[in-house]
Short mmCIF file of C-alpha atoms and ligand atoms in Angstrom, two decimals:
data_model
loop_
_atom_site.label_atom_id
_atom_site.label_comp_id
_atom_site.label_asym_id
_atom_site.label_seq_id
_atom_site.Cartn_x
_atom_site.Cartn_y
_atom_site.Cartn_z
CA MET T 1221 -100.82 41.68 -56.48
CA LYS T 1222 -101.05 42.57 -52.65
CA PRO T 1223 -98.37 40.53 -50.69
CA LEU T 1224 -99.89 38.42 -47.85
CA LEU T 1225 -98.10 36.68 -44.88
CA ALA T 1226 -99.07 33.31 -43.80
CA PRO T 1227 -97.46 32.03 -40.34
CA SER T 1228 -97.12 28.48 -40.44
CA ILE T 1229 -98.31 27.06 -36.83
CA LEU T 1230 -96.03 24.13 -37.24
CA SER T 1231 -93.47 25.98 -35.23
CA ALA T 1232 -95.96 27.29 -32.55
CA ASN T 1233 -95.90 26.21 -29.12
CA PHE T 1234 -98.74 23.77 -28.78
CA ALA T 1235 -98.98 24.16 -24.99
CA ARG T 1236 -100.16 27.68 -25.85
CA LEU T 1237 -101.27 27.55 -29.37
CA GLU T 1238 -104.08 30.12 -28.74
CA ASP T 1239 -101.70 32.96 -27.18
CA ASP T 1240 -99.30 32.28 -30.29
CA VAL T 1241 -102.10 32.43 -32.80
CA LYS T 1242 -103.64 35.66 -31.11
CA ALA T 1243 -100.05 37.14 -31.10
CA ALA T 1244 -99.59 36.75 -34.79
CA GLU T 1245 -103.24 37.74 -35.45
CA LYS T 1246 -102.54 41.01 -33.82
CA GLY T 1247 -99.18 41.55 -35.74
CA GLY T 1248 -101.46 41.29 -39.04
CA ALA T 1249 -101.19 37.66 -40.20
CA ASP T 1250 -103.19 37.51 -43.33
CA TYR T 1251 -103.75 33.73 -43.26
CA PHE T 1252 -102.58 30.75 -41.10
CA HIS T 1253 -100.83 27.83 -42.89
CA LEU T 1254 -101.41 24.30 -41.79
CA ASP T 1255 -98.69 21.75 -42.61
CA ILE T 1256 -100.23 18.25 -42.75
CA MET T 1257 -97.76 15.60 -42.97
CA ASP T 1258 -98.43 11.71 -43.17
CA GLY T 1259 -95.04 10.02 -42.33
CA HIS T 1260 -95.09 8.68 -45.93
CA PHE T 1261 -94.77 11.48 -48.42
CA VAL T 1262 -92.61 13.29 -45.88
CA PRO T 1263 -90.33 11.75 -42.97
CA ASN T 1264 -92.53 13.39 -40.38
CA ILE T 1265 -96.09 13.33 -39.02
CA SER T 1266 -97.97 16.54 -37.89
CA TYR T 1267 -101.43 16.86 -37.57
CA GLY T 1268 -105.02 16.30 -39.40
CA PRO T 1269 -108.30 17.95 -40.02
CA MET T 1270 -108.86 18.21 -36.23
CA ILE T 1271 -106.45 21.08 -35.99
CA ALA T 1272 -108.24 23.00 -38.54
CA GLU T 1273 -111.24 22.93 -36.52
CA THR T 1274 -109.43 24.11 -33.39
CA MET T 1275 -108.05 26.76 -35.33
CA LYS T 1276 -111.42 27.82 -36.50
CA ARG T 1277 -112.46 28.27 -32.84
CA ILE T 1278 -109.49 30.41 -32.13
CA THR T 1279 -109.22 32.78 -35.10
CA ASP T 1280 -111.19 34.14 -37.96
CA VAL T 1281 -108.20 34.59 -40.19
CA PRO T 1282 -108.42 32.22 -43.10
CA LEU T 1283 -106.59 29.12 -43.26
CA ASP T 1284 -104.72 27.27 -46.06
CA ALA T 1285 -103.33 23.62 -45.79
CA HIS T 1286 -100.34 22.20 -47.31
CA LEU T 1287 -101.21 18.50 -48.05
CA MET T 1288 -97.70 16.69 -47.74
CA ILE T 1289 -99.65 13.30 -47.88
CA THR T 1290 -99.66 10.57 -50.47
CA ASN T 1291 -103.22 10.12 -50.87
CA PRO T 1292 -104.84 13.77 -50.72
CA ARG T 1293 -108.20 13.06 -52.35
CA GLU T 1294 -109.16 10.97 -49.27
CA TYR T 1295 -108.95 13.98 -47.12
CA ILE T 1296 -109.88 17.00 -49.23
CA PRO T 1297 -113.54 16.93 -48.16
CA MET T 1298 -112.54 16.70 -44.44
CA PHE T 1299 -110.07 19.83 -44.59
CA LEU T 1300 -112.75 21.78 -46.52
CA ASP T 1301 -115.58 20.91 -44.49
CA ALA T 1302 -113.55 21.96 -41.34
CA GLY T 1303 -113.32 25.55 -42.82
CA VAL T 1304 -109.88 25.67 -44.68
CA GLU T 1305 -110.07 28.11 -47.45
CA LEU T 1306 -107.28 26.71 -49.80
CA LEU T 1307 -105.58 23.47 -50.29
CA TYR T 1308 -102.17 22.75 -51.78
CA PRO T 1309 -101.73 19.08 -52.52
CA GLN T 1310 -98.03 18.13 -53.67
CA ILE T 1311 -97.80 17.77 -57.48
CA GLU T 1312 -95.48 14.75 -56.83
CA ALA T 1313 -97.97 13.02 -54.88
CA THR T 1314 -100.45 11.33 -57.44
CA TYR T 1315 -100.21 10.49 -61.14
CA ASP T 1316 -103.73 11.93 -61.74
CA ILE T 1317 -102.95 15.30 -60.04
CA TYR T 1318 -105.52 17.16 -62.30
CA ARG T 1319 -108.20 14.99 -60.75
CA THR T 1320 -107.08 15.83 -57.34
CA VAL T 1321 -106.98 19.72 -57.96
CA GLN T 1322 -110.49 19.13 -59.78
CA MET T 1323 -111.84 17.63 -56.60
CA ILE T 1324 -110.87 20.81 -54.45
CA LYS T 1325 -112.90 23.13 -57.05
CA ASP T 1326 -115.65 20.59 -57.02
CA HIS T 1327 -115.93 20.87 -53.25
CA GLY T 1328 -115.86 24.76 -53.27
CA GLY T 1329 -112.35 25.24 -52.14
CA LYS T 1330 -109.73 27.47 -53.58
CA ALA T 1331 -107.09 25.28 -55.53
CA GLY T 1332 -103.26 25.48 -54.82
CA ILE T 1333 -100.46 23.15 -55.91
CA THR T 1334 -97.08 22.68 -54.34
CA LEU T 1335 -93.71 22.04 -56.20
CA ASN T 1336 -90.73 20.42 -54.59
CA PRO T 1337 -87.28 22.09 -55.22
CA GLY T 1338 -86.47 19.44 -57.84
CA THR T 1339 -89.84 19.63 -59.81
CA PRO T 1340 -89.75 21.48 -63.22
CA ILE T 1341 -91.81 24.64 -63.27
CA SER T 1342 -93.43 23.67 -66.40
CA ASN T 1343 -95.17 20.76 -64.66
CA VAL T 1344 -97.87 23.11 -63.50
CA ILE T 1345 -98.83 24.16 -67.01
CA PRO T 1346 -101.53 21.52 -67.57
CA LEU T 1347 -103.16 22.57 -64.32
CA LEU T 1348 -103.12 26.13 -64.89
CA ASP T 1349 -106.96 26.55 -65.70
CA LEU T 1350 -107.74 25.02 -62.05
CA LEU T 1351 -105.19 26.84 -60.11
CA ASP T 1352 -105.57 30.02 -57.72
CA ARG T 1353 -102.10 29.83 -56.25
CA ILE T 1354 -98.67 27.97 -56.96
CA MET T 1355 -96.62 27.30 -53.94
CA LEU T 1356 -92.81 26.66 -54.45
CA MET T 1357 -90.97 24.83 -51.89
CA SER T 1358 -87.77 26.61 -51.01
CA VAL T 1359 -86.73 23.67 -48.67
CA CYS T 1360 -87.36 20.06 -48.92
CA PRO T 1361 -90.65 19.61 -47.03
CA GLY T 1362 -90.96 17.67 -43.74
CA PHE T 1363 -89.48 20.05 -41.15
CA GLY T 1364 -89.87 23.55 -40.10
CA GLY T 1365 -86.46 25.57 -39.51
CA GLN T 1366 -84.57 24.50 -42.53
CA LYS T 1367 -82.18 26.63 -44.48
CA PHE T 1368 -83.68 28.35 -47.82
CA ILE T 1369 -82.44 26.72 -50.79
CA PRO T 1370 -80.80 29.74 -52.89
CA SER T 1371 -81.84 28.41 -56.33
CA SER T 1372 -85.57 28.69 -55.33
CA LEU T 1373 -85.01 32.44 -56.25
CA ASP T 1374 -84.59 31.82 -59.81
CA ARG T 1375 -87.56 29.32 -59.73
CA ILE T 1376 -89.95 32.27 -58.43
CA THR T 1377 -88.66 34.45 -61.49
CA GLU T 1378 -89.07 31.72 -63.97
CA LEU T 1379 -92.63 30.96 -62.55
CA ARG T 1380 -93.74 34.59 -62.62
CA GLN T 1381 -92.60 35.10 -66.12
CA MET T 1382 -94.43 32.09 -67.13
CA LEU T 1383 -97.60 33.09 -65.37
CA ASP T 1384 -97.47 36.67 -66.60
CA GLU T 1385 -97.81 35.17 -70.16
CA LYS T 1386 -100.56 32.48 -69.50
CA LYS T 1387 -102.51 33.29 -66.30
CA PRO T 1388 -101.25 36.43 -64.62
CA GLU T 1389 -103.88 36.23 -61.71
CA VAL T 1390 -102.27 33.14 -60.37
CA SER T 1391 -100.45 33.98 -57.02
CA ILE T 1392 -97.04 32.63 -56.02
CA ALA T 1393 -96.46 31.27 -52.53
CA VAL T 1394 -92.90 30.49 -51.11
CA ASP T 1395 -92.46 28.02 -48.34
CA GLY T 1396 -89.34 27.30 -46.14
CA GLY T 1397 -86.56 29.18 -44.86
CA VAL T 1398 -88.27 32.72 -45.25
CA ASP T 1399 -87.21 35.16 -42.94
CA LEU T 1400 -86.64 38.95 -42.36
CA SER T 1401 -83.36 38.61 -44.47
CA ASN T 1402 -84.85 37.32 -47.70
CA ILE T 1403 -88.47 38.20 -47.88
CA GLY T 1404 -87.94 41.59 -49.50
CA THR T 1405 -85.77 39.76 -52.33
CA LEU T 1406 -88.36 37.13 -52.70
CA ARG T 1407 -91.06 39.69 -53.19
CA LYS T 1408 -89.09 41.47 -55.72
CA ALA T 1409 -88.62 38.14 -57.54
CA GLY T 1410 -92.35 37.90 -57.84
CA ALA T 1411 -93.58 35.92 -54.90
CA ASP T 1412 -96.79 37.37 -53.46
CA PHE T 1413 -97.66 34.99 -50.51
CA PHE T 1414 -95.05 34.28 -47.89
CA ILE T 1415 -95.24 31.17 -45.61
CA VAL T 1416 -93.08 31.81 -42.36
CA GLY T 1417 -92.86 29.34 -39.44
CA SER T 1418 -89.70 29.46 -37.23
CA ALA T 1419 -88.94 33.08 -38.13
CA VAL T 1420 -92.50 34.08 -36.56
CA PHE T 1421 -92.98 31.56 -33.94
CA ASN T 1422 -89.32 31.18 -32.44
CA ALA T 1423 -89.25 35.02 -32.14
CA ASP T 1424 -89.39 36.54 -28.58
CA ASP T 1425 -92.26 38.93 -29.72
CA ILE T 1426 -94.35 37.16 -32.17
CA GLN T 1427 -96.66 39.90 -32.75
CA GLN T 1428 -93.65 42.47 -33.50
CA ARG T 1429 -91.99 39.96 -35.53
CA VAL T 1430 -95.13 39.67 -37.75
CA ARG T 1431 -95.33 43.29 -38.08
CA ASP T 1432 -91.54 43.48 -39.16
CA LEU T 1433 -92.06 40.79 -41.70
CA LYS T 1434 -95.03 42.53 -43.19
CA LYS T 1435 -93.12 45.78 -43.46
CA ALA T 1436 -89.95 43.94 -44.95
CA MET T 1437 -92.04 42.33 -47.72
CA LYS T 1438 -93.72 45.54 -49.00
C1 DX5 V 2974 -91.95 22.54 -44.32
C2 DX5 V 2974 -93.34 23.31 -44.23
C3 DX5 V 2974 -93.21 24.71 -44.09
C4 DX5 V 2974 -92.54 25.00 -42.82
C5 DX5 V 2974 -91.85 26.43 -42.73
O1 DX5 V 2974 -92.25 21.26 -44.61
O2 DX5 V 2974 -94.00 23.16 -45.46
O3 DX5 V 2974 -94.51 25.40 -43.99
O4 DX5 V 2974 -93.34 25.00 -41.72
O5 DX5 V 2974 -91.21 26.63 -41.69
P1 DX5 V 2974 -89.86 27.62 -41.71
O6 DX5 V 2974 -90.27 28.90 -42.10
O7 DX5 V 2974 -89.31 27.31 -40.47
O8 DX5 V 2974 -88.87 27.11 -42.69
ZN1 ZN V 2975 -95.96 24.30 -45.64
#
């Protein structure tokens, strides 16, 4: 699977969002990642569907949205109507997660799911028929700029082996603490979709940092 890079705008400078996004786009960003936090599922509040509409006015690069929210079904149509291509609810968020993922498909979206570091990989098996991408958190969600949790590497390997047996076309995303020092190793372990926040937007030269990350992930 071709590796793709998705800068998370959580770490962008919102006073000059368009400049930051354009710089990342020029560097070759394949997607932009929107981190949606509700102050319940995670101890932080970020932004809602309006940011997707704003991003659609700034860029034609596709968007995905990471739903760190306790009631994802209430917001799935809003994000898809705003033009987001793929949604990742958290598998821990609802007891009827199959229904939640099904709702994304029914509304014409691509379906992802997110697993927190403590969630067993095998929990995704019942959802596999619906899924296009599985995102493994490599930090506890809620904030940008946290340190990569080392055990995440073995989780990528375990998930890739399981998918190769059951549904090889499903993509593996990794989110949290990804930077130039580890992206190559994560690629070798079997991840193919890299979400990078602070390592992109805290760089002095955002465009060049995206280029360097893309080179390192190949
Ligand atoms: C964390 C978010 C991540 C975050 C990544 O809750 O899901 O997408 O923005 O940021 P970095 O790359 O700084 O860990
Ligand atoms: Zn995220």
